[in-house]
PDB file of C-alpha atoms in Angstrom:
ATOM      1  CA  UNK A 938     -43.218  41.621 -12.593  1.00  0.00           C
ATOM      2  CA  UNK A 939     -43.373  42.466  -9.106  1.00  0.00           C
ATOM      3  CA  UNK A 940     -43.143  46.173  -8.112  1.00  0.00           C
ATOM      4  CA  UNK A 941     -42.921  47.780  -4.534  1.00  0.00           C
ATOM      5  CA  UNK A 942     -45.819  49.039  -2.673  1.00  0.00           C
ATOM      6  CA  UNK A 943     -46.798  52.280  -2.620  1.00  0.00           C
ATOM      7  CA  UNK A 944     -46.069  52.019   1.420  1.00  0.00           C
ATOM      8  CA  UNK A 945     -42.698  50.604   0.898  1.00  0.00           C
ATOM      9  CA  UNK A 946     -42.199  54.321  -1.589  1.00  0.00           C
ATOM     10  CA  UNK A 947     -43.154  56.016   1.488  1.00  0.00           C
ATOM     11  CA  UNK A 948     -41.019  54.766   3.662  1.00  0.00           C
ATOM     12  CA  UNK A 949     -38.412  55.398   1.062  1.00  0.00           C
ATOM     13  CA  UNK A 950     -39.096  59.265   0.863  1.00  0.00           C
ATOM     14  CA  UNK A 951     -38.987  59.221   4.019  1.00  0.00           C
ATOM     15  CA  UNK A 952     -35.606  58.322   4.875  1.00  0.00           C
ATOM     16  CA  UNK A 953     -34.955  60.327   1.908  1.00  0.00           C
ATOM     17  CA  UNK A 954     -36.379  63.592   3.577  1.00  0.00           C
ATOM     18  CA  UNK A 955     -34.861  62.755   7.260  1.00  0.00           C
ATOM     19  CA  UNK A 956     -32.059  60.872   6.664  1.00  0.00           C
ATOM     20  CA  UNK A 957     -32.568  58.845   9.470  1.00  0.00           C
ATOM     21  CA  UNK A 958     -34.441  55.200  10.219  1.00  0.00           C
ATOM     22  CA  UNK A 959     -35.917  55.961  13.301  1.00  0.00           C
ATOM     23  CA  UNK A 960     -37.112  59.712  12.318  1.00  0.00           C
ATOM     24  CA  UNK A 961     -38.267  57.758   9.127  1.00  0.00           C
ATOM     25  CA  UNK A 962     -40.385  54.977  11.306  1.00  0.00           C
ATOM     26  CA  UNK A 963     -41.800  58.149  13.785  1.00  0.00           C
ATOM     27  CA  UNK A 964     -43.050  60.113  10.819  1.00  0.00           C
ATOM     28  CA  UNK A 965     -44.744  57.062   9.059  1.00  0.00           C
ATOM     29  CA  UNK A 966     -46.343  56.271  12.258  1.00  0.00           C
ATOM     30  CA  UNK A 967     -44.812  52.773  12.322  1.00  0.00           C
ATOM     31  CA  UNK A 968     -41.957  50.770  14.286  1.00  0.00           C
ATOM     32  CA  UNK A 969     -38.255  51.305  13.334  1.00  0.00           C
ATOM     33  CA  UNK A 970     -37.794  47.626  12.446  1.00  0.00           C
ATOM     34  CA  UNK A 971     -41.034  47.925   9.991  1.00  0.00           C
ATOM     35  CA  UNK A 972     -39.672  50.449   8.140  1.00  0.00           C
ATOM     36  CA  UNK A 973     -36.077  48.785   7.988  1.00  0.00           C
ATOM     37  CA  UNK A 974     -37.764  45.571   6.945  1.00  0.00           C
ATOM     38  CA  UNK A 975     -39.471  47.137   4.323  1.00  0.00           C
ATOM     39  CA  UNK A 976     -36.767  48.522   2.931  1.00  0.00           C
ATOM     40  CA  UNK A 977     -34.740  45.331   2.647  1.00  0.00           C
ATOM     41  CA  UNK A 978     -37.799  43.728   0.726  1.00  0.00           C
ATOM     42  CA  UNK A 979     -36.997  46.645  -1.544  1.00  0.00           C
ATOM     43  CA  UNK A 980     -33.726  46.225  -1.970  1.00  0.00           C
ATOM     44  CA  UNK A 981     -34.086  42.620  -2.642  1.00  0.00           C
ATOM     45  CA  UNK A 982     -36.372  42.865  -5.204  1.00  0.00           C
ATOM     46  CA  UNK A 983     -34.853  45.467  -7.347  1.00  0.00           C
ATOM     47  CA  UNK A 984     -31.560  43.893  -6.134  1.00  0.00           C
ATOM     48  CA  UNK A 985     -29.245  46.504  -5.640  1.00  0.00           C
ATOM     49  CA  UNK A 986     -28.597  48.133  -2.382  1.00  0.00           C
ATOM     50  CA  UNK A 987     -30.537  51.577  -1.339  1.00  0.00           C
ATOM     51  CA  UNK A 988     -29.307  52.796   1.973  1.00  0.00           C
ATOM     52  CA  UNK A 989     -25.866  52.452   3.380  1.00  0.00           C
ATOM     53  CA  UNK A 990     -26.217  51.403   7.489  1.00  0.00           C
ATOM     54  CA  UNK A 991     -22.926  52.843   8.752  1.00  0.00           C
ATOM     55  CA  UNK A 992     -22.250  53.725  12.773  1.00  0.00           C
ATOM     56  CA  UNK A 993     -22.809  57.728  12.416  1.00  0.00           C
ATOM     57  CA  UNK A 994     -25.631  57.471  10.609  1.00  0.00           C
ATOM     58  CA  UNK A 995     -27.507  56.429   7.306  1.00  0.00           C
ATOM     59  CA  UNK A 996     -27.379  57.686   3.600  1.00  0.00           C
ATOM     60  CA  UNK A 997     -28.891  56.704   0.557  1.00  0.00           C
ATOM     61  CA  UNK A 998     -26.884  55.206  -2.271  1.00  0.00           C
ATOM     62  CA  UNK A 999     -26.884  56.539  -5.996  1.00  0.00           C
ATOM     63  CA  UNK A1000     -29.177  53.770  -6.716  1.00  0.00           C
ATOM     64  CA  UNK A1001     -31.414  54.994  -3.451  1.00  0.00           C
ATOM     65  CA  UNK A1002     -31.303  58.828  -4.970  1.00  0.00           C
ATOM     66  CA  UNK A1003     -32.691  57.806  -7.835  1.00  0.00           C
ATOM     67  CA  UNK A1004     -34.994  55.489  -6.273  1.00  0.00           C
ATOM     68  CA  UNK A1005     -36.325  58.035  -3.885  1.00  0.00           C
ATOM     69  CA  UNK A1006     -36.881  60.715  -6.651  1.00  0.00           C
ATOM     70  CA  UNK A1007     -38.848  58.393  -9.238  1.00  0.00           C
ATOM     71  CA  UNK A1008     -40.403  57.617  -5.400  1.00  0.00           C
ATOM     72  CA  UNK A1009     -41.754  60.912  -5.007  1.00  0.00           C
ATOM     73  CA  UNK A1010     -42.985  61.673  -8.335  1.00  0.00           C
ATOM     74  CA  UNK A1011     -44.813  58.233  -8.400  1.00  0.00           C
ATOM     75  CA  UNK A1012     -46.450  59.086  -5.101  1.00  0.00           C
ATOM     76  CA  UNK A1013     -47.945  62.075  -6.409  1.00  0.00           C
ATOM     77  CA  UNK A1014     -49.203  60.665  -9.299  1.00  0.00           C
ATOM     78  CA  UNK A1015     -50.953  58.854  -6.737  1.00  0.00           C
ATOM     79  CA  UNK A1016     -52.568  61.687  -4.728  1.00  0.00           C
ATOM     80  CA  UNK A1017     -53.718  63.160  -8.418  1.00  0.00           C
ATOM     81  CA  UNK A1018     -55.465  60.031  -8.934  1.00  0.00           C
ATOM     82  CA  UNK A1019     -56.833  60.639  -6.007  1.00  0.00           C
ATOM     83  CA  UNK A1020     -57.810  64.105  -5.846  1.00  0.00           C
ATOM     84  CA  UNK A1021     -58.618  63.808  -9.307  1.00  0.00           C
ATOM     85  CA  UNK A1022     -61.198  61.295  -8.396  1.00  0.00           C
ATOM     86  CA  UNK A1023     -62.975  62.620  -5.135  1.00  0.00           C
ATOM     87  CA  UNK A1024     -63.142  66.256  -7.078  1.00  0.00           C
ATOM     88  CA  UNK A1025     -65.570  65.516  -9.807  1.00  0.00           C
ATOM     89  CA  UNK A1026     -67.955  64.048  -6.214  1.00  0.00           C
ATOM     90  CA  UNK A1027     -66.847  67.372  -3.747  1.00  0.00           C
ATOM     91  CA  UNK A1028     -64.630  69.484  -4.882  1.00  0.00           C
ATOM     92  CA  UNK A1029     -62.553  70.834  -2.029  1.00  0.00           C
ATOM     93  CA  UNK A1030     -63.201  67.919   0.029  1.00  0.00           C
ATOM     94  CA  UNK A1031     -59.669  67.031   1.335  1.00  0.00           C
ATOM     95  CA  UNK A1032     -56.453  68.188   1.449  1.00  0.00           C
ATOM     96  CA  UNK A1033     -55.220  71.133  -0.326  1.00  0.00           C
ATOM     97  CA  UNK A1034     -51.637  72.877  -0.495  1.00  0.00           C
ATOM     98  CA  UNK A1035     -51.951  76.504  -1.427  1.00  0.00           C
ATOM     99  CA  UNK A1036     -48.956  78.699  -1.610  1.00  0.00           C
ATOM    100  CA  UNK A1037     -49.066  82.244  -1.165  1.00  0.00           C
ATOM    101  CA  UNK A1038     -46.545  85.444  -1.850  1.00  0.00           C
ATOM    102  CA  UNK A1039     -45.575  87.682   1.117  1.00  0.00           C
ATOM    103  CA  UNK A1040     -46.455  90.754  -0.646  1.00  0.00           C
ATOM    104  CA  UNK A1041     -50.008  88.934  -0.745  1.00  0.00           C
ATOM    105  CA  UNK A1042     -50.778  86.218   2.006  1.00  0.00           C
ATOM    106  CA  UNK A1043     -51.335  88.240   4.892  1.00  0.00           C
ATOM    107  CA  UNK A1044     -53.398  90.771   2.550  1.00  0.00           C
ATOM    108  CA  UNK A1045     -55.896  88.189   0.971  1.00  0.00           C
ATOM    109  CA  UNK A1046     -55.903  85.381   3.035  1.00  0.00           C
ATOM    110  CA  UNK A1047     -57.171  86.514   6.075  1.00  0.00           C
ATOM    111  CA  UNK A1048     -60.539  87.410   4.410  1.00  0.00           C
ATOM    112  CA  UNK A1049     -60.677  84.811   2.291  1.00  0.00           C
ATOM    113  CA  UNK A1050     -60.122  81.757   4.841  1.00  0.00           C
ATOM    114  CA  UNK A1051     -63.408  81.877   6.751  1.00  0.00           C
ATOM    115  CA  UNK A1052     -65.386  82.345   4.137  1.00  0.00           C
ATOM    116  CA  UNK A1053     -63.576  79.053   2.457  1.00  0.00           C
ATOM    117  CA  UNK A1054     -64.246  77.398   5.017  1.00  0.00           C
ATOM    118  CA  UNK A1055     -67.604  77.840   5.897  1.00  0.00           C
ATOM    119  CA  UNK A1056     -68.363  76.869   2.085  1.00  0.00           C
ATOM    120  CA  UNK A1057     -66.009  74.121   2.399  1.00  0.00           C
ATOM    121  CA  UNK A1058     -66.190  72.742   5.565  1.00  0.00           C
ATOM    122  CA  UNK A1059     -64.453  69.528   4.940  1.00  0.00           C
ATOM    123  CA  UNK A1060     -61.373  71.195   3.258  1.00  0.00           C
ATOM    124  CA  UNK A1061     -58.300  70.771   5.169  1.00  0.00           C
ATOM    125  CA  UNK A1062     -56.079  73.861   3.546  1.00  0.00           C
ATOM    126  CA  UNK A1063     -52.010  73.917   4.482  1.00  0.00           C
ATOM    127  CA  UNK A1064     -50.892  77.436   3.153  1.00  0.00           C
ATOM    128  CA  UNK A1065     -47.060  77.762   2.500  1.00  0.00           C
ATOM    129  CA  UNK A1066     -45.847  81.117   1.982  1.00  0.00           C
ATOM    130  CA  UNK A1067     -42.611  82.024   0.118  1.00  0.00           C
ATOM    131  CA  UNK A1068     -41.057  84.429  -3.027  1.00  0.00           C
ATOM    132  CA  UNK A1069     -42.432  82.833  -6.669  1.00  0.00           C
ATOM    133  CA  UNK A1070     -39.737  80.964  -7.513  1.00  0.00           C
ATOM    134  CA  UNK A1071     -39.651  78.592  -4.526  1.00  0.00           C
ATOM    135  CA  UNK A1072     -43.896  77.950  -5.020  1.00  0.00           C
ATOM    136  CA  UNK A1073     -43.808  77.923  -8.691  1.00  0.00           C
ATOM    137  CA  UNK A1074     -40.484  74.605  -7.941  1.00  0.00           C
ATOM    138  CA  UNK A1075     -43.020  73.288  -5.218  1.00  0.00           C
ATOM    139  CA  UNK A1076     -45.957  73.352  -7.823  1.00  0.00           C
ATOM    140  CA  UNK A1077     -43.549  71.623  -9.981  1.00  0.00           C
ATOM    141  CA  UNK A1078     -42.610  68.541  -7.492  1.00  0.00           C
ATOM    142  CA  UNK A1079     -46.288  68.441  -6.643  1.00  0.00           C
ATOM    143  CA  UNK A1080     -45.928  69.242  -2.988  1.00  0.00           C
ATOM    144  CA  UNK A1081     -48.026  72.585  -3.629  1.00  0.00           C
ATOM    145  CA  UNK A1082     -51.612  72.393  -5.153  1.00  0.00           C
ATOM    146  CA  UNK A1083     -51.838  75.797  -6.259  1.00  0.00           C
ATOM    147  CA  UNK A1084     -50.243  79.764  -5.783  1.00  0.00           C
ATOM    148  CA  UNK A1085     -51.552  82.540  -5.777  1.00  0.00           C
ATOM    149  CA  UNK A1086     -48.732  84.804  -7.140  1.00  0.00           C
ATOM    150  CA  UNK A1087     -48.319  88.535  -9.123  1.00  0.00           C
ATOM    151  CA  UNK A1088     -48.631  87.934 -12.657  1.00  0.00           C
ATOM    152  CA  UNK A1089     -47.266  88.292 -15.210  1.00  0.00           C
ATOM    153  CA  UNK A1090     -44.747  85.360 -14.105  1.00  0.00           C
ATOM    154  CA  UNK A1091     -43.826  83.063 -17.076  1.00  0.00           C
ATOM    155  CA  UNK A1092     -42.923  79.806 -16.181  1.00  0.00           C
ATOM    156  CA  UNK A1093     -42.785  76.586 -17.944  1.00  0.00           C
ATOM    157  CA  UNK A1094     -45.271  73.653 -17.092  1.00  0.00           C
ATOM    158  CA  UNK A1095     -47.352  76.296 -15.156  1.00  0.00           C
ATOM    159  CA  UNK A1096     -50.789  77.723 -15.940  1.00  0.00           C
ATOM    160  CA  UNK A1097     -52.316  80.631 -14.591  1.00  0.00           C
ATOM    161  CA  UNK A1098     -55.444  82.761 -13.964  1.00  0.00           C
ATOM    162  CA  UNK A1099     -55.625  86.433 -13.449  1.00  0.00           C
ATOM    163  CA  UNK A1100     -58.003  86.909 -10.466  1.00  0.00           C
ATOM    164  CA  UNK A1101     -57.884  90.662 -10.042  1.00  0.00           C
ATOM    165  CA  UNK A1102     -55.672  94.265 -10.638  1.00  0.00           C
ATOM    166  CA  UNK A1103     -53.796  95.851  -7.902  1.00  0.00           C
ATOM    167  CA  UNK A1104     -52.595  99.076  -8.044  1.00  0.00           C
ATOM    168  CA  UNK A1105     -49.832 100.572  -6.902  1.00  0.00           C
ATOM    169  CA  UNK A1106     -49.524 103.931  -4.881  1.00  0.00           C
ATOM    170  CA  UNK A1107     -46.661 105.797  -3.678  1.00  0.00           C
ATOM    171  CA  UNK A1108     -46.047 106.147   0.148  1.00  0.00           C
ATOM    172  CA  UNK A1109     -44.224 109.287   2.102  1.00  0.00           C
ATOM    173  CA  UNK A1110     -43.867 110.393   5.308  1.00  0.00           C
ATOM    174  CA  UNK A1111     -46.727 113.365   6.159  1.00  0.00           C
ATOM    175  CA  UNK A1112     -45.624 116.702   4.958  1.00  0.00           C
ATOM    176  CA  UNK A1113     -43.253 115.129   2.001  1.00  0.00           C
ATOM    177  CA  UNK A1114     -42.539 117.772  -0.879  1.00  0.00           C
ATOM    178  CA  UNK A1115     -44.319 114.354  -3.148  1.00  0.00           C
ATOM    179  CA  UNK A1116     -47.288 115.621  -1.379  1.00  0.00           C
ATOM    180  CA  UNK A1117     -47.257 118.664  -3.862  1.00  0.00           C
ATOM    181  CA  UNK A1118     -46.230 117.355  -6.899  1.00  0.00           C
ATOM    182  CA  UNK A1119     -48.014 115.460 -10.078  1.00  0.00           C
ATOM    183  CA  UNK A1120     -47.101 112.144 -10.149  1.00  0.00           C
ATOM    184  CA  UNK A1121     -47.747 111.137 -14.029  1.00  0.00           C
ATOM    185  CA  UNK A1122     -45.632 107.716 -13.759  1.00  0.00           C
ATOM    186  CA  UNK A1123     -43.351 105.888 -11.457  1.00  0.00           C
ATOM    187  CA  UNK A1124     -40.334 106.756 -12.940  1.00  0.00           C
ATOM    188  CA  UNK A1125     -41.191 110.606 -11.313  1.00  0.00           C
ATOM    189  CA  UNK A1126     -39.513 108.422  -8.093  1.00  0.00           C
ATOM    190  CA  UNK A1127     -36.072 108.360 -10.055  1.00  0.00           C
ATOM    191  CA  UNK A1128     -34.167 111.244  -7.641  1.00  0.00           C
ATOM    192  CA  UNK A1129     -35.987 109.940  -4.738  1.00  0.00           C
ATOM    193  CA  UNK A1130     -34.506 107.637  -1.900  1.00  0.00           C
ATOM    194  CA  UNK A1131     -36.513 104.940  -2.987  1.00  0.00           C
ATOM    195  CA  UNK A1132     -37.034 102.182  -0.290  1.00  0.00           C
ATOM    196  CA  UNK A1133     -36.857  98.266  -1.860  1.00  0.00           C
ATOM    197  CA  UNK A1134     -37.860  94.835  -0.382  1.00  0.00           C
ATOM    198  CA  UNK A1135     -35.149  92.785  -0.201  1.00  0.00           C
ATOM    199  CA  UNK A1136     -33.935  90.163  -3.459  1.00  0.00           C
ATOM    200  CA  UNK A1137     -35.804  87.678  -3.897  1.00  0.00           C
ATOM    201  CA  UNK A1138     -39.414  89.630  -3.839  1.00  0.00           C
ATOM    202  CA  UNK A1139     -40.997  90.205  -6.920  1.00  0.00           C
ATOM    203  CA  UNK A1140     -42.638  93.023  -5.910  1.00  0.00           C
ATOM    204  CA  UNK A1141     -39.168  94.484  -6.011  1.00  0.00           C
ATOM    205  CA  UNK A1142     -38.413  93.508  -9.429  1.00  0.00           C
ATOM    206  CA  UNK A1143     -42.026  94.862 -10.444  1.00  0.00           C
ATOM    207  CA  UNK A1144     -40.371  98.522  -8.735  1.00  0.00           C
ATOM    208  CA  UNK A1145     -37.033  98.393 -10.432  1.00  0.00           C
ATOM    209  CA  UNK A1146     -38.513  98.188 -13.890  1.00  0.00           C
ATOM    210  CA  UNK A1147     -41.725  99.957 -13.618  1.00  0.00           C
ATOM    211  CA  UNK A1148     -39.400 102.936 -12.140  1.00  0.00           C
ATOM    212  CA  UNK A1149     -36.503 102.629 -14.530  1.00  0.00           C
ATOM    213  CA  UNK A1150     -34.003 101.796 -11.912  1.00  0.00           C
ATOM    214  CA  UNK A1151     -29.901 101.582 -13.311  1.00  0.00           C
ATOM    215  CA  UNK A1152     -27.925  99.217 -12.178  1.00  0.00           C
ATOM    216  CA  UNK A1153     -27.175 101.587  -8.775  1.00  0.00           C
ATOM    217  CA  UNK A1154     -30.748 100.367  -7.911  1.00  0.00           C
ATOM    218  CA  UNK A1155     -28.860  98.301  -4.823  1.00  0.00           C
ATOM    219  CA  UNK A1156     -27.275 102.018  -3.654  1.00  0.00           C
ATOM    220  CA  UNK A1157     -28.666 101.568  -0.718  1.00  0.00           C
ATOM    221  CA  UNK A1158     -28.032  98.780   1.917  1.00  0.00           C
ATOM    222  CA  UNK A1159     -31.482  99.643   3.527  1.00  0.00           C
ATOM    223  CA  UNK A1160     -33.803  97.215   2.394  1.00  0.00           C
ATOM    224  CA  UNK A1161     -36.868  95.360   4.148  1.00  0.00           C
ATOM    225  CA  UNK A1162     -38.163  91.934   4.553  1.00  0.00           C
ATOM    226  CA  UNK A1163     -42.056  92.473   4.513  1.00  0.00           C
ATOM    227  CA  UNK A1164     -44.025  95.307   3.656  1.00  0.00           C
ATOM    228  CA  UNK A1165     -44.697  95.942   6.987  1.00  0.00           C
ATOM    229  CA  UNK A1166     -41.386  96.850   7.342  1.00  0.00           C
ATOM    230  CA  UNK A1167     -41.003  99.012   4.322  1.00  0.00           C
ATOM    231  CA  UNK A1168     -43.995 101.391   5.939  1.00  0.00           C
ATOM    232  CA  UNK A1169     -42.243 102.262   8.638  1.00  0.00           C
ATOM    233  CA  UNK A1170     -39.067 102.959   7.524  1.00  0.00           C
ATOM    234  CA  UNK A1171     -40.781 105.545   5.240  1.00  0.00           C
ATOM    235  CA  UNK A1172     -42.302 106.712   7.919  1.00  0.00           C
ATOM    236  CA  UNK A1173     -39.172 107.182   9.880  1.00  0.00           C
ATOM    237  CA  UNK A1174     -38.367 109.559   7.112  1.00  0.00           C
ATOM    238  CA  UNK A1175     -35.621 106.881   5.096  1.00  0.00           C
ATOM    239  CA  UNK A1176     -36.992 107.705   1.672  1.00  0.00           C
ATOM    240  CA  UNK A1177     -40.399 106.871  -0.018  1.00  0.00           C
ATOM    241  CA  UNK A1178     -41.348 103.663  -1.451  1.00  0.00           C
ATOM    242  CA  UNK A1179     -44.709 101.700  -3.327  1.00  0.00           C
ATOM    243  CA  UNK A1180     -47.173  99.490  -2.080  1.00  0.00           C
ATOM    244  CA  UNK A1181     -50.031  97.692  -3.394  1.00  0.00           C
ATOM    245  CA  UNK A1182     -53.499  98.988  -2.875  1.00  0.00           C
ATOM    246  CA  UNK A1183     -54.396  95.463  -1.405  1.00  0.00           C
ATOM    247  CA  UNK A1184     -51.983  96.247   1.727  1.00  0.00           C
ATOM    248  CA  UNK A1185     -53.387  99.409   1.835  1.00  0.00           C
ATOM    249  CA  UNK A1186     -56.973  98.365   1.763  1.00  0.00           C
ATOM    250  CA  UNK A1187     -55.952  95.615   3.960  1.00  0.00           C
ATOM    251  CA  UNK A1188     -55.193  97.328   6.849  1.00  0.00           C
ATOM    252  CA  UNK A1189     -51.268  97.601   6.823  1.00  0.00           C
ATOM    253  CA  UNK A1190     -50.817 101.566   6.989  1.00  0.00           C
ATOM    254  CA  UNK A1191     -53.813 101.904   9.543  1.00  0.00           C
ATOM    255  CA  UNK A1192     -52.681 104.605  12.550  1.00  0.00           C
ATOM    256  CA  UNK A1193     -49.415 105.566  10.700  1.00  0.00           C
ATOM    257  CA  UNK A1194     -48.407 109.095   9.666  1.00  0.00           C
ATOM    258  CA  UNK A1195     -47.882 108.698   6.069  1.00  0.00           C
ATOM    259  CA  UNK A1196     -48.911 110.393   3.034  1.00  0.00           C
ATOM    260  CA  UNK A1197     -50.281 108.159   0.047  1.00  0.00           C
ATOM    261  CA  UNK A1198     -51.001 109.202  -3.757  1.00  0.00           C
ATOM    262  CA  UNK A1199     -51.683 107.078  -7.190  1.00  0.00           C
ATOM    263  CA  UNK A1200     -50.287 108.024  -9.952  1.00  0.00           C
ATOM    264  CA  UNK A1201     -52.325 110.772 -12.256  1.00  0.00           C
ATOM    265  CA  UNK A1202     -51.645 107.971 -15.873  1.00  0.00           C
ATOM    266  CA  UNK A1203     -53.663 105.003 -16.223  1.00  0.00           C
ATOM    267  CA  UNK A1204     -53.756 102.606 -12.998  1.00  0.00           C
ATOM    268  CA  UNK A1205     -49.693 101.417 -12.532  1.00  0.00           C
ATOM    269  CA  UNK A1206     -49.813  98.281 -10.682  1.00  0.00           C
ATOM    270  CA  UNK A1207     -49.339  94.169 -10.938  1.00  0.00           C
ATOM    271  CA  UNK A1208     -52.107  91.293 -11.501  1.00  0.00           C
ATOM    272  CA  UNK A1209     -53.092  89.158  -9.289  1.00  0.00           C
ATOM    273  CA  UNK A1210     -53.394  85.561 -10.015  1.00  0.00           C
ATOM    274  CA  UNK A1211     -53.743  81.742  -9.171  1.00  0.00           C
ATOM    275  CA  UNK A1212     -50.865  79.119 -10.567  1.00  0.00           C
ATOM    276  CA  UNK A1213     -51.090  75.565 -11.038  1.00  0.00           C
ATOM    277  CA  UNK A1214     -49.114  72.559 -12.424  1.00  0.00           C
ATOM    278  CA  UNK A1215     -50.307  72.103 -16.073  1.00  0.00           C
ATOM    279  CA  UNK A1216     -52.118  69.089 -16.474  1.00  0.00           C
ATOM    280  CA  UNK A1217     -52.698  68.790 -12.427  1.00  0.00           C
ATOM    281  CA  UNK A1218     -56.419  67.292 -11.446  1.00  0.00           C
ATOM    282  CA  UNK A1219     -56.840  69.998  -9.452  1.00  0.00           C
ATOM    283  CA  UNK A1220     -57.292  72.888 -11.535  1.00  0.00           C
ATOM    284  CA  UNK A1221     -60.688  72.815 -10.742  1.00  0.00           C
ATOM    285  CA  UNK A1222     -60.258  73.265  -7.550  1.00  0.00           C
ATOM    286  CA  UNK A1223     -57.791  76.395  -8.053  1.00  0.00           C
ATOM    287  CA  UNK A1224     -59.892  77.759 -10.129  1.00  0.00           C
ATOM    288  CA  UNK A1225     -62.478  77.687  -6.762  1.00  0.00           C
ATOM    289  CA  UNK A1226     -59.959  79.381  -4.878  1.00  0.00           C
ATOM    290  CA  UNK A1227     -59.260  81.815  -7.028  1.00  0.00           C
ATOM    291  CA  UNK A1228     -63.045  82.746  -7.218  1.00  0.00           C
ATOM    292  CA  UNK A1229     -63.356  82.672  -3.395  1.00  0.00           C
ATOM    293  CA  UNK A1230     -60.572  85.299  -3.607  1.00  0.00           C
ATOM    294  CA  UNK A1231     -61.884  87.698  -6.017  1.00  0.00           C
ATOM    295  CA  UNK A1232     -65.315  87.666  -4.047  1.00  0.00           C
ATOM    296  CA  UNK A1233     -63.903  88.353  -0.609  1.00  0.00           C
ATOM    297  CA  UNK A1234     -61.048  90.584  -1.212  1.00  0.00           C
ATOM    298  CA  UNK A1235     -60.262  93.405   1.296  1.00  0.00           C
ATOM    299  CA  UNK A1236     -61.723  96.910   0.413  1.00  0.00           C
ATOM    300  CA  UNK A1237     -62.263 100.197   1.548  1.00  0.00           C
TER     301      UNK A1237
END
């Protein structure tokens, strides 16, 4: 039985993704009447119609929906074979997707990428950063390779790896009254004005729970989008907050007049970790990654 190409799937997706034949044709780096062409073949051999030509525009059929999804998932079975393939040769030898958090990309990364790279020379690395959900879906559709992420994050079809512990310490502005008192556990933060990331961040969550936070933990409409942003609201003197020691170590409250403190109980803090597809061929590879950033984490 005759099938379609795995070029003829790409130009599929493609449409799928852009909605459009020409954007299609420009990002598969071929002519607009090529791709179209293509697509007709397709379309005659499974004989049922795709994509529907109209004067505003194009848009794929119910057939073509389902077509383009079993498209995709085909296709990366494809690049596993691959990857899967080259790896056992050179590992990190091509192309590899890594997602990151925000709470831990700029943190890590930035020591970890040079010295990747100078092991690795011939690894071309895309990094994607976004909140867990979003990279654990992407590691799902195989258009991520691996994330590194703050465990503990159960999620079906995902494994993981604890790389390293990251603590937690409290932040106030210089000359707080926190700067006097014994700090045995976050929930000591309870009758503070406790500054949040915004939803979405797990870091958040991790802060809500690990401080015993109501449901008036959204009592405030002053939130922030990075870490970065939470510092210097507390040091504007809008309440107190937590950060992770990686930020810390990393550089992020460098030149500003804050006051810092751990808690006096065991170490309160999050794990970090590296996530993968279960089953993917490239667990190997994340497992590299992950040891690349336990070696060259930031410190102080």
């Amino acid at each position: 039985m005759q099938t379609p190409t795995l070029r003829q799937l790409q130009f599929l997706t493609a449409i799928a993704e852009t909605g459009s034949f020409s954007r299609a044709a420009e990002h598969c780096h071929v002519t607009q009447p090529t791709l179209s062409n293509a697509i007709k073949e397709v379309e005659t051999l499974l004989g049922i119609q795709l994509v529907e030509r109209h004067a505003r525009g194009i848009e794929l059929t119910a057939a073509g929906e389902i077509a383009a999804d079993r498209a995709k998932t085909i296709l990366a079975s494809a690049q596993d074979l691959v990857a899967a393939t080259r790896q056992t040769a050179r590992p990190l030898s091509s192309t590899f997707r890594l997602g990151a958090i925000p709470t831990i990309a700029p943190f890590l990364l930035p020591s970890v990428l040079k010295p990747l790279r100078n092991q690795y020379p011939d690894l071309r690395l895309f990094i994607s950063e976004d909140i867990t959900e979003r990279l654990l879906e992407s590691l799902r559709a195989r258009t991520l390779d691996a994330a590194i992420i703050a465990l503990p994050w159960p999620s079906h079809g995902i494994e993981t790896q604890t790389l390293f512990d990251d603590e937690f310490v409290v932040i106030a502005p210089a000359g707080h009254a926190l700067e006097q008192a014994n700090l045995t556990a976050p929930s000591d933060l309870l009758g503070e004005d406790l500054l949040l990331l915004d939803d979405g961040h797990c870091l958040r969550e991790q802060t809500v729970t690990l401080c015993k936070l109501g449901s008036d933990c959204d009592r405030t409409d002053v939130t922030a989008s990075s870490l970065l942003t939470l510092a210097y609201m507390v040091e504007g003197g809008l309440g107190v907050s937590m950060l992770p020691r990686l930020a810390v170590d990393a550089g992020l409250t460098k030149g500003m007049d804050l006051f810092m403190k751990g808690f006096a109980q065991s170490a309160v803090g999050r794990q970090i970790g590296i996530a993968w597809r279960a089953g993917s061929p490239r667990q190997e590879e994340a497992r590299l990654i992950g040891e690349m950033c336990v070696q060259h984490r930031p410190s102080v």
